Coordinates of C-alpha atoms and ligand atoms in Angstrom, one line a residue:
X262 CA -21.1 -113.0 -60.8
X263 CA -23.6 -110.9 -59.0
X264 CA -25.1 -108.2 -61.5
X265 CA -27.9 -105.4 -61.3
X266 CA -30.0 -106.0 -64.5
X267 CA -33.2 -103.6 -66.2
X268 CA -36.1 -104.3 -68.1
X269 CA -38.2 -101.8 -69.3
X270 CA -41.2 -104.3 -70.0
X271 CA -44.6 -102.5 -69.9
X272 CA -45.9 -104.5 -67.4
X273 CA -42.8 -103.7 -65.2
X274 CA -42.9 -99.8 -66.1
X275 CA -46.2 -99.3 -65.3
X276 CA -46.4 -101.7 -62.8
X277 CA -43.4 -99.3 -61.1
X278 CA -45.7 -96.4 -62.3
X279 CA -48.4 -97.5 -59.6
X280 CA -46.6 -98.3 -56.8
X281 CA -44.6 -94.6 -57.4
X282 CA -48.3 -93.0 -57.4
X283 CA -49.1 -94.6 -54.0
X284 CA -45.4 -93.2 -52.4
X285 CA -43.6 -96.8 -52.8
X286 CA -40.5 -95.0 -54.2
X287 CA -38.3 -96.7 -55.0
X288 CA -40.0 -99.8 -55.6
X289 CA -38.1 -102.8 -55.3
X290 CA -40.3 -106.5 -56.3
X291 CA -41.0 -108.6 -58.4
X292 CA -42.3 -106.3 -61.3
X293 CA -39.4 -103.8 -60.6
X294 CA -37.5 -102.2 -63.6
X295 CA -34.1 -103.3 -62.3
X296 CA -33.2 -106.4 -60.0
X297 CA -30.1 -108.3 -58.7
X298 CA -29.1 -111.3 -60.5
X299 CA -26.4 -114.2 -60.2
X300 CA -25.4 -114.6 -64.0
X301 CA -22.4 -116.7 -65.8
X302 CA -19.3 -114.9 -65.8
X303 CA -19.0 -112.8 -68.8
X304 CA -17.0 -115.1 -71.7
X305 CA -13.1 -114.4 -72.6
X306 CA -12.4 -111.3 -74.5
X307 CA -12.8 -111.4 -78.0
X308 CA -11.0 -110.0 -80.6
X309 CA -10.3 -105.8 -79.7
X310 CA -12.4 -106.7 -76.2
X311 CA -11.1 -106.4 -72.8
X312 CA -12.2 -107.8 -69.5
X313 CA -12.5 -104.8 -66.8
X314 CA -12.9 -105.6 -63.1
X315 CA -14.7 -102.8 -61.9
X316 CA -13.3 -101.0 -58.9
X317 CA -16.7 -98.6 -58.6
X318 CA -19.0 -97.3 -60.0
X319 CA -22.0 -94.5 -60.1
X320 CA -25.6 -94.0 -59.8
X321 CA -26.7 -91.8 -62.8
X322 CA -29.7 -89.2 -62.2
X323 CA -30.5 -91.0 -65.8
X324 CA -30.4 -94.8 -64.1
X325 CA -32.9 -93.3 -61.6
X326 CA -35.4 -92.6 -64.5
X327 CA -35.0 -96.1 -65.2
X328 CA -35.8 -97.2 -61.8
X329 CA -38.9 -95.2 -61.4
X330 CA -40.5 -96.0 -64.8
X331 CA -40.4 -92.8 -66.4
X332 CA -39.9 -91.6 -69.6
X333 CA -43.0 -91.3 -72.7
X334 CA -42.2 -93.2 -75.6
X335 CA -43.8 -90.4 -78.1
X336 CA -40.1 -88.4 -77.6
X337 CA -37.9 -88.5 -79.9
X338 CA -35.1 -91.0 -78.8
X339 CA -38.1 -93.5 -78.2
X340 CA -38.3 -93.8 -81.8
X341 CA -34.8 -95.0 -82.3
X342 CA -34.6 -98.9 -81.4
X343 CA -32.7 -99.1 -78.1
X344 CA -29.9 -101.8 -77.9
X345 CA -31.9 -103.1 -75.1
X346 CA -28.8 -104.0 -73.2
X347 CA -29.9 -105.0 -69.7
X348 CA -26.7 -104.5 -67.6
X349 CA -27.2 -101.1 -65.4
X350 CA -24.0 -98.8 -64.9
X351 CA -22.4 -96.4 -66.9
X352 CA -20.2 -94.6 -64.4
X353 CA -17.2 -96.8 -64.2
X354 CA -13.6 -97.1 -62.8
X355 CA -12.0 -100.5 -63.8
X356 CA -9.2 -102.1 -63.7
X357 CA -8.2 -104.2 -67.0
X358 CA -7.5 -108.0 -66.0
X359 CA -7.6 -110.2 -69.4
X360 CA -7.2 -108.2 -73.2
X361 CA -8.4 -110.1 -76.2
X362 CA -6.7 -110.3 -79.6
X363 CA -5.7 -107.0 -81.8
X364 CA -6.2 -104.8 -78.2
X365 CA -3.8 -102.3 -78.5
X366 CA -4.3 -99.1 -76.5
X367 CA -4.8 -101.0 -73.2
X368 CA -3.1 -103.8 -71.3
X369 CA -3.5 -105.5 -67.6
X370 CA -3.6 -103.6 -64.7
X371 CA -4.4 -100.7 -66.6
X372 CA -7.0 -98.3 -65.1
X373 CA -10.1 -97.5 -67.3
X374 CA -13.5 -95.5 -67.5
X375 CA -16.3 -96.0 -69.9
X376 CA -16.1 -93.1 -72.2
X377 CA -17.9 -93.5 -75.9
X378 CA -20.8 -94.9 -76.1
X379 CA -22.5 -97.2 -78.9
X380 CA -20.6 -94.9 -81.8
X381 CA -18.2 -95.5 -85.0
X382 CA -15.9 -94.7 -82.2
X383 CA -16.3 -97.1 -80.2
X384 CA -16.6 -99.6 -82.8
X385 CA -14.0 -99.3 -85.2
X386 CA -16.5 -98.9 -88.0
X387 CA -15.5 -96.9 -91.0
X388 CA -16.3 -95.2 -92.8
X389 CA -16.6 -92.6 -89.6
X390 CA -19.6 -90.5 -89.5
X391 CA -19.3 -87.1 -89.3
X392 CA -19.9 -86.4 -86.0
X393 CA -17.4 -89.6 -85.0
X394 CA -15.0 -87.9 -87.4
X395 CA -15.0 -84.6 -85.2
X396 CA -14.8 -86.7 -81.8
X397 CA -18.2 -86.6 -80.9
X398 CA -19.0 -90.3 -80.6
X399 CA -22.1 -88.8 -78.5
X400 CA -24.2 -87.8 -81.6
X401 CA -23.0 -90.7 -83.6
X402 CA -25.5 -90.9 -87.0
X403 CA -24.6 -94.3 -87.9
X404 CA -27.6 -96.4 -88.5
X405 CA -28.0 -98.3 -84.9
X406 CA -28.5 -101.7 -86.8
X407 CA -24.4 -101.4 -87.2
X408 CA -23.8 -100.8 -83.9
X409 CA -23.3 -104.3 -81.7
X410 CA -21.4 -103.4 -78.9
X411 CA -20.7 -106.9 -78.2
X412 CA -20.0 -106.3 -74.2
X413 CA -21.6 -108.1 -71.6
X414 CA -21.7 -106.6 -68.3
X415 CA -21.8 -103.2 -66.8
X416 CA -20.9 -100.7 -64.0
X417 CA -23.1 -102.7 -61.9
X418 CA -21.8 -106.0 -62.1
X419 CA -18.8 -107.3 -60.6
X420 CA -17.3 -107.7 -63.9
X421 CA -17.8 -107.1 -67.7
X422 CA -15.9 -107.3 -71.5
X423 CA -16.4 -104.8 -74.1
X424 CA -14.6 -103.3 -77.0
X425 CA -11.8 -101.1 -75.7
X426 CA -12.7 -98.6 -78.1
X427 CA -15.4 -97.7 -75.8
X428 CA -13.0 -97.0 -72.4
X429 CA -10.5 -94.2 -71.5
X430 CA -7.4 -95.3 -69.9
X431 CA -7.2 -93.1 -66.0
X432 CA -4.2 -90.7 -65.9
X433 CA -1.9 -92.6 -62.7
X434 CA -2.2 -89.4 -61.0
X435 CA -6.1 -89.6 -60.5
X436 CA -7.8 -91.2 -57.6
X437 CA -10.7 -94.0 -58.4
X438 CA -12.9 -91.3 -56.4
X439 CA -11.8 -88.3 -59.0
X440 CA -11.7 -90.9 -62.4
X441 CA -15.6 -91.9 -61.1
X442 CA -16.8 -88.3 -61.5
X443 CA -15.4 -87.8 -65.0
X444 CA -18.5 -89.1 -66.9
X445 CA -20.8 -87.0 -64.5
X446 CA -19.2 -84.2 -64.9
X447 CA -19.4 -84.6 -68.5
X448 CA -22.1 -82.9 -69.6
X449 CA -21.7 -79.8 -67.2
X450 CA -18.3 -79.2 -68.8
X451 CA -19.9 -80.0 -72.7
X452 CA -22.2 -76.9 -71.5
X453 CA -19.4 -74.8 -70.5
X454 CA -18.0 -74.9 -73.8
X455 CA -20.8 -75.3 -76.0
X456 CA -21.5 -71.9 -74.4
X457 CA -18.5 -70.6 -72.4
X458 CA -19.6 -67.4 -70.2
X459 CA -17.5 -63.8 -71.1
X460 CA -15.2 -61.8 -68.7
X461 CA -17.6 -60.2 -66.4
X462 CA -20.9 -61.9 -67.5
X463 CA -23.5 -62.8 -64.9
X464 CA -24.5 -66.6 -65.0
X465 CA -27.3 -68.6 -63.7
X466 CA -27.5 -72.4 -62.4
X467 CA -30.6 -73.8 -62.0
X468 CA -30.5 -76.9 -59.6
X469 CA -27.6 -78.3 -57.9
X470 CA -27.8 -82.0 -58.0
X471 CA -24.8 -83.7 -59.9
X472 CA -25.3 -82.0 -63.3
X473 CA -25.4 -78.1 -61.6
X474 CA -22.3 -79.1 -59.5
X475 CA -20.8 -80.3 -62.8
X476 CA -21.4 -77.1 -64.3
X477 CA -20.4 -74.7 -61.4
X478 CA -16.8 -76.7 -61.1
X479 CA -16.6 -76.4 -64.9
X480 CA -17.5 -72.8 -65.5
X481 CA -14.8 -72.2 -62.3
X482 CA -12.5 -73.9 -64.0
X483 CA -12.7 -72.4 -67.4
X484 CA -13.7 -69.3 -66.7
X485 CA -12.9 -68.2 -63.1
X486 CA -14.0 -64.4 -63.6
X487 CA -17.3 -64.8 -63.9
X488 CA -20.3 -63.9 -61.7
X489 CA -22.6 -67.2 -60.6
X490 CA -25.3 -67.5 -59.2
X491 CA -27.3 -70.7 -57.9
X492 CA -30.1 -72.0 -57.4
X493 CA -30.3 -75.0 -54.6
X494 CA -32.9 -77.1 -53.4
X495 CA -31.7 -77.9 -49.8
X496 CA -29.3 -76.1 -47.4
X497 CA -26.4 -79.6 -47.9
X498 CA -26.5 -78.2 -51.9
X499 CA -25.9 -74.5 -51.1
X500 CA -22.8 -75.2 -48.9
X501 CA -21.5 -77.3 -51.7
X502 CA -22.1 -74.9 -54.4
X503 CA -20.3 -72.1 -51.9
X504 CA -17.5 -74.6 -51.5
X505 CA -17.3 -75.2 -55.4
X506 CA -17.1 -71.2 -56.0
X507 CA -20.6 -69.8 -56.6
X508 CA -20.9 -66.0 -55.8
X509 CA -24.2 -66.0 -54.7
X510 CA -27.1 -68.7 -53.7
X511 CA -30.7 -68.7 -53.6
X512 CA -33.1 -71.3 -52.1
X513 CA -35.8 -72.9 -53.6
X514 CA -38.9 -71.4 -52.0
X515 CA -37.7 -67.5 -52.1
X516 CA -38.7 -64.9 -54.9
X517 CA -36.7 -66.3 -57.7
X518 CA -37.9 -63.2 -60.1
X519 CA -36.8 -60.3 -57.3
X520 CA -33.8 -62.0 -56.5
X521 CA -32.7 -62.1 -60.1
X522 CA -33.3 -59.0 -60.7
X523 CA -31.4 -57.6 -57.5
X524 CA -28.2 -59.0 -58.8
X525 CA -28.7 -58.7 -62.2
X526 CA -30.1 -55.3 -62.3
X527 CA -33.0 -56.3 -64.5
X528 CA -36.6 -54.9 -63.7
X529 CA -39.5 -57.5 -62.9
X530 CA -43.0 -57.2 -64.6
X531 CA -46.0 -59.1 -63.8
X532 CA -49.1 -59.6 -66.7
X533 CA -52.6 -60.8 -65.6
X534 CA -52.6 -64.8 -63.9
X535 CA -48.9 -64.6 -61.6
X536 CA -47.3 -63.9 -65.2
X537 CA -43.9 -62.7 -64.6
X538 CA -41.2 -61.3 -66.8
X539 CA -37.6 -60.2 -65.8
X540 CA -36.1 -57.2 -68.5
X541 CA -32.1 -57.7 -68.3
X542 CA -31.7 -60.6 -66.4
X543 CA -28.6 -63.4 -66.7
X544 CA -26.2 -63.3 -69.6
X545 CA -26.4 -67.1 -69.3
X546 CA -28.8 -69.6 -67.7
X547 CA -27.8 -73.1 -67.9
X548 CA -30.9 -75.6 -66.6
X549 CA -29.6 -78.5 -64.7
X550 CA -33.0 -79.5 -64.0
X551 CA -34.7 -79.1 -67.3
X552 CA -38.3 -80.1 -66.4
X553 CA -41.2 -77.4 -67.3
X554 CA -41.2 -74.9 -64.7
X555 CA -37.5 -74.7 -64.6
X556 CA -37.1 -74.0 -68.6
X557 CA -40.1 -71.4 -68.1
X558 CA -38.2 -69.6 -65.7
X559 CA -34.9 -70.0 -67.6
X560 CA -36.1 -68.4 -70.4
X561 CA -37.8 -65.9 -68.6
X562 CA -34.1 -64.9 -66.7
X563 CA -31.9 -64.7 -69.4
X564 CA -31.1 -61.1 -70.8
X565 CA -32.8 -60.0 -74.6
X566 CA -30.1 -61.9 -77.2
X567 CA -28.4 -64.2 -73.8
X568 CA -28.3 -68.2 -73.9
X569 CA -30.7 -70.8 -72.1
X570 CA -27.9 -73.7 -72.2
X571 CA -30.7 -77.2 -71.3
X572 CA -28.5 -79.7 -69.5
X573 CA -31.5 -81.5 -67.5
X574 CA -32.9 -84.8 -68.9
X575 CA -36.6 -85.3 -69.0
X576 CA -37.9 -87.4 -71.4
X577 CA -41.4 -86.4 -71.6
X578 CA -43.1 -83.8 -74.3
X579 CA -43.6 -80.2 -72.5
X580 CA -45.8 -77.6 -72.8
X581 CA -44.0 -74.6 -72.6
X582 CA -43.7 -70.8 -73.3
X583 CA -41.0 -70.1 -75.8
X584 CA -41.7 -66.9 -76.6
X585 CA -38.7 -65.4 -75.8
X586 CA -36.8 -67.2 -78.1
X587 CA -38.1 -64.9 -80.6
X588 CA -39.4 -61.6 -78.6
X589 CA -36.5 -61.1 -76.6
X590 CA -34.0 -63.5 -79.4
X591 CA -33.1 -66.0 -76.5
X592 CA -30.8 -68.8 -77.7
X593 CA -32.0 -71.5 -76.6
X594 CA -29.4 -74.6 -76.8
X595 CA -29.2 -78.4 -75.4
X596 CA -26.4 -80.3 -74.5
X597 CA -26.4 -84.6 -74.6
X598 CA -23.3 -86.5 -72.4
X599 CA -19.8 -85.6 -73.7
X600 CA -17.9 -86.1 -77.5
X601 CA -15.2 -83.6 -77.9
X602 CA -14.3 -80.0 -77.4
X603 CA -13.0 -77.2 -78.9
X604 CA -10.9 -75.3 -75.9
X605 CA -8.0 -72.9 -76.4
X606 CA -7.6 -73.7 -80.6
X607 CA -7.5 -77.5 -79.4
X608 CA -9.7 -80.4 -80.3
X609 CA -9.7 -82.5 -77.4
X610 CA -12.1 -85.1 -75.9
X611 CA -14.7 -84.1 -73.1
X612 CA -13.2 -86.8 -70.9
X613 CA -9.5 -85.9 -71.3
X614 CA -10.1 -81.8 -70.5
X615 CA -11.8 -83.0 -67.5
X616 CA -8.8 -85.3 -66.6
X617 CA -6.7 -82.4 -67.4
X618 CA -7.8 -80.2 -65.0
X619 CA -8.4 -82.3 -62.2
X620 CA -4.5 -82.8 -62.6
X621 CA -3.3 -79.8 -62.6
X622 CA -6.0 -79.1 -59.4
X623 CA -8.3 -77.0 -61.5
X624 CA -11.2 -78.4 -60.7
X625 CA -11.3 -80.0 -57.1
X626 CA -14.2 -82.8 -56.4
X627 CA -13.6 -83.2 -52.7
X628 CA -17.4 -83.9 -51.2
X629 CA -18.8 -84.9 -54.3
X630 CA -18.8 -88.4 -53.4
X631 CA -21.4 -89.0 -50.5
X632 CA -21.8 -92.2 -50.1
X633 CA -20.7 -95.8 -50.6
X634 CA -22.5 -99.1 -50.6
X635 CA -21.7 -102.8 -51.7
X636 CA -23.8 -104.0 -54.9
X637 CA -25.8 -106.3 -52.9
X638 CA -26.6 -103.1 -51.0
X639 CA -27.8 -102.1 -54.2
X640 CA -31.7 -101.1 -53.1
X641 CA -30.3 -99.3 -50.2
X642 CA -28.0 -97.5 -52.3
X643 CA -30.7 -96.2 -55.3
X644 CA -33.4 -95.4 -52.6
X645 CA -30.0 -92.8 -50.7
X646 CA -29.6 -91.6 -54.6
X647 CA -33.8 -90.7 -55.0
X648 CA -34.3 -89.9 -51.0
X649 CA -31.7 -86.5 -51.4
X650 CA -34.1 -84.6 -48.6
X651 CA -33.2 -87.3 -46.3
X652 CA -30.3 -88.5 -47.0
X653 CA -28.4 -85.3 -48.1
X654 CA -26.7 -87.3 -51.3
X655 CA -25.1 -85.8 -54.0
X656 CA -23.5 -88.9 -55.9
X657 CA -23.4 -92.1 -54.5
X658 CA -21.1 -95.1 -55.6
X659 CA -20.5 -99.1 -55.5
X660 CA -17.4 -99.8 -54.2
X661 CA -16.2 -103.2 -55.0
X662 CA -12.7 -103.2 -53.8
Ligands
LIG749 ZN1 -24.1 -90.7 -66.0
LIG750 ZN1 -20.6 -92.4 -85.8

């Protein structure tokens, strides 16, 4: 079977490193991160595996860091031994087509998406650790030396086995084009309930790539009457975020400080050196971005005693002003994929909120897909992912069916 693959080698990295620094982005050769492969078929299920042909499939803002090399291995996950599992492709809708002894939550024909990752979850180990015991499979604390996943493939391949305690059967009444945005959506929703706006409140977005457009459709799903703001990059994002419900937009480019303060009522100040402060900004700021500047300003925009929720990945250390997490008593809190929720006195998983919604036409994804390409397509389809100024793309997918 035909299958996208990754290695993270030096060489490879900082071979990718150069080429990125003399504007070959993506860079696609023989000392790229990721490449296409014919490999063997992956084996017959074992026992609790299933064999999922996958129907599509998404490109992650987090495969892209992979692709372009990035990432400093003095953060913290670096210090954790990855699984290095080469197959790309976490965004998946499958179809189940061959279940291997003791499966019993799935069987053929079902419809499934990769939910848990490596986790006690996902693995049937016991005993559970405690954050697998409350659902969240996401911050798992078991020592990674238990973990074999046992799967080979991925989202990227034509085909792949894994254990199905790692896969969420799709509701019937979901499309493959709504069940392929559940695990993107993911985190935006985690952030909406690890910090849920109030009646009333004023919110900010920063960014509105995949993980700000999460967030907007999840706050406007769980909490319609609230007051959002965004902040876009390009003219294609504002009219989705419009479409998607935000109040008010406001481009990259214009006074982020003055409009802030206009429809917050806040007052800007400005020290020696360009040094800005907004008193009574946003009740909430959640950072879909998450680099430096972005987490500056967030900080700087929330309201004395509001929330910076951090929902961007960057995987480098910063250098950053935090002092208003203790002058002005700015929580500051970060959110990593999806587990489980607490939401209206349940406990329920990120995935199945999401699911729930979308069914009962709470939270409509119409646009969010962009564009479609075959996996041999596979260079044209990361370079439409990176090239968003030119190729207006907001999540892009492999269709294989
Ligand atoms: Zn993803
Ligand atoms: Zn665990």
């Amino acid at each position: 079977m035909k299958a996208v693959l990754s290695s993270i080698s030096p060489a490879r990295v900082l071979f990718t490193r150069f080429m990125r620094r003399l504007g070959r982005a993506p860079y696609f050769g023989p000392l790229s991160t990721i490449y296409l492969r014919e490999v063997p078929p992956p084996p017959s299920p074992g026992p609790g595996q299933v064999r999922i042909r996958n129907r599509l499939c998404g490109i992650c803002g987090s495969d892209l860091h992979f692709v372009l090399g990035e990432g400093d291995f003095r953060i913290a996950p670096a210090a954790i031994p990855g699984a290095g599992y080469p197959y790309m492709g976490h965004e998946i809708v499958g179809e189940v087509t061959e279940v291997g002894p003791g499966v019993t939550r799935l069987k053929v024909g079902d419809r499934v998406t990769q939910e848990r990752g490596r986790s006690c979850l996902a693995l049937g180990r016991q005993p559970l650790c405690r954050q697998c015991a409350i659902g969240n499979y996401n911050l798992c604390e078991a020592p990674v030396e238990e973990l074999h996943s046992g799967a080979v493939g991925g989202g990227w391949s034509e085909e792949f086995v894994t254990a199905e305690g790692f896969l969420f059967p799709i509701p019937d009444e979901l499309s493959d084009e709504q069940a392929v945005l559940i695990e993107p959506i993911g985190s935006g929703l985690r952030a909406v309930t690890r910090h849920t706006p109030q009646p009333g409140e004023k919110v900010l977005i920063i960014g509105q790539g995949t993980q700000g457009l999460g967030t907007l459709l999840s706050i406007r799903a769980l909490q319609p009457n609230c007051h959002v703001t965004v902040l876009a990059r390009f003219p294609y994002q504002a009219d989705m975020a419009r479409r998607y419900g935000a109040d008010e937009v406001i481009m990259l480019g214009a006074d982020l400080y003055q409009e802030a303060a206009r429809l917050t009522g806040g007052k800007v100040y400005q020290g020696m050196f360009g040094n800005r402060m907004l008193l009574g900004g946003f009740d909430v700021v959640y950072d879909c971005v998450g680099i430096p500047s972005t987490l500056k300003d967030a900080l700087r925009l929330a309201r004395a005693g509001g929330t910076v929720v951090l929902v961007g990945v960057y995987l480098e250390p910063m250098k950053i002003d935090l002092t208003p997490t203790w002058y002005w008593e700015v929580n500051l809190i970060g959110v990593y994929a999806h587990g489980a929720e607490d939401w209206q006195g349940e406990r329920v998983s990120t995935f199945e909120l999401i699911a729930r919604l979308m069914r009962e036409g709470k939270m409509n994804v119409d646009g969010f897909i962009t564009h479609r390409f075959t996996l041999p397509e596979y260079r044209q389809a990361i370079a439409t992912a990176i090239q968003q100024p030119r190729t207006h793309s907001i999540k892009v997918v492999f269709d294989y069916r």
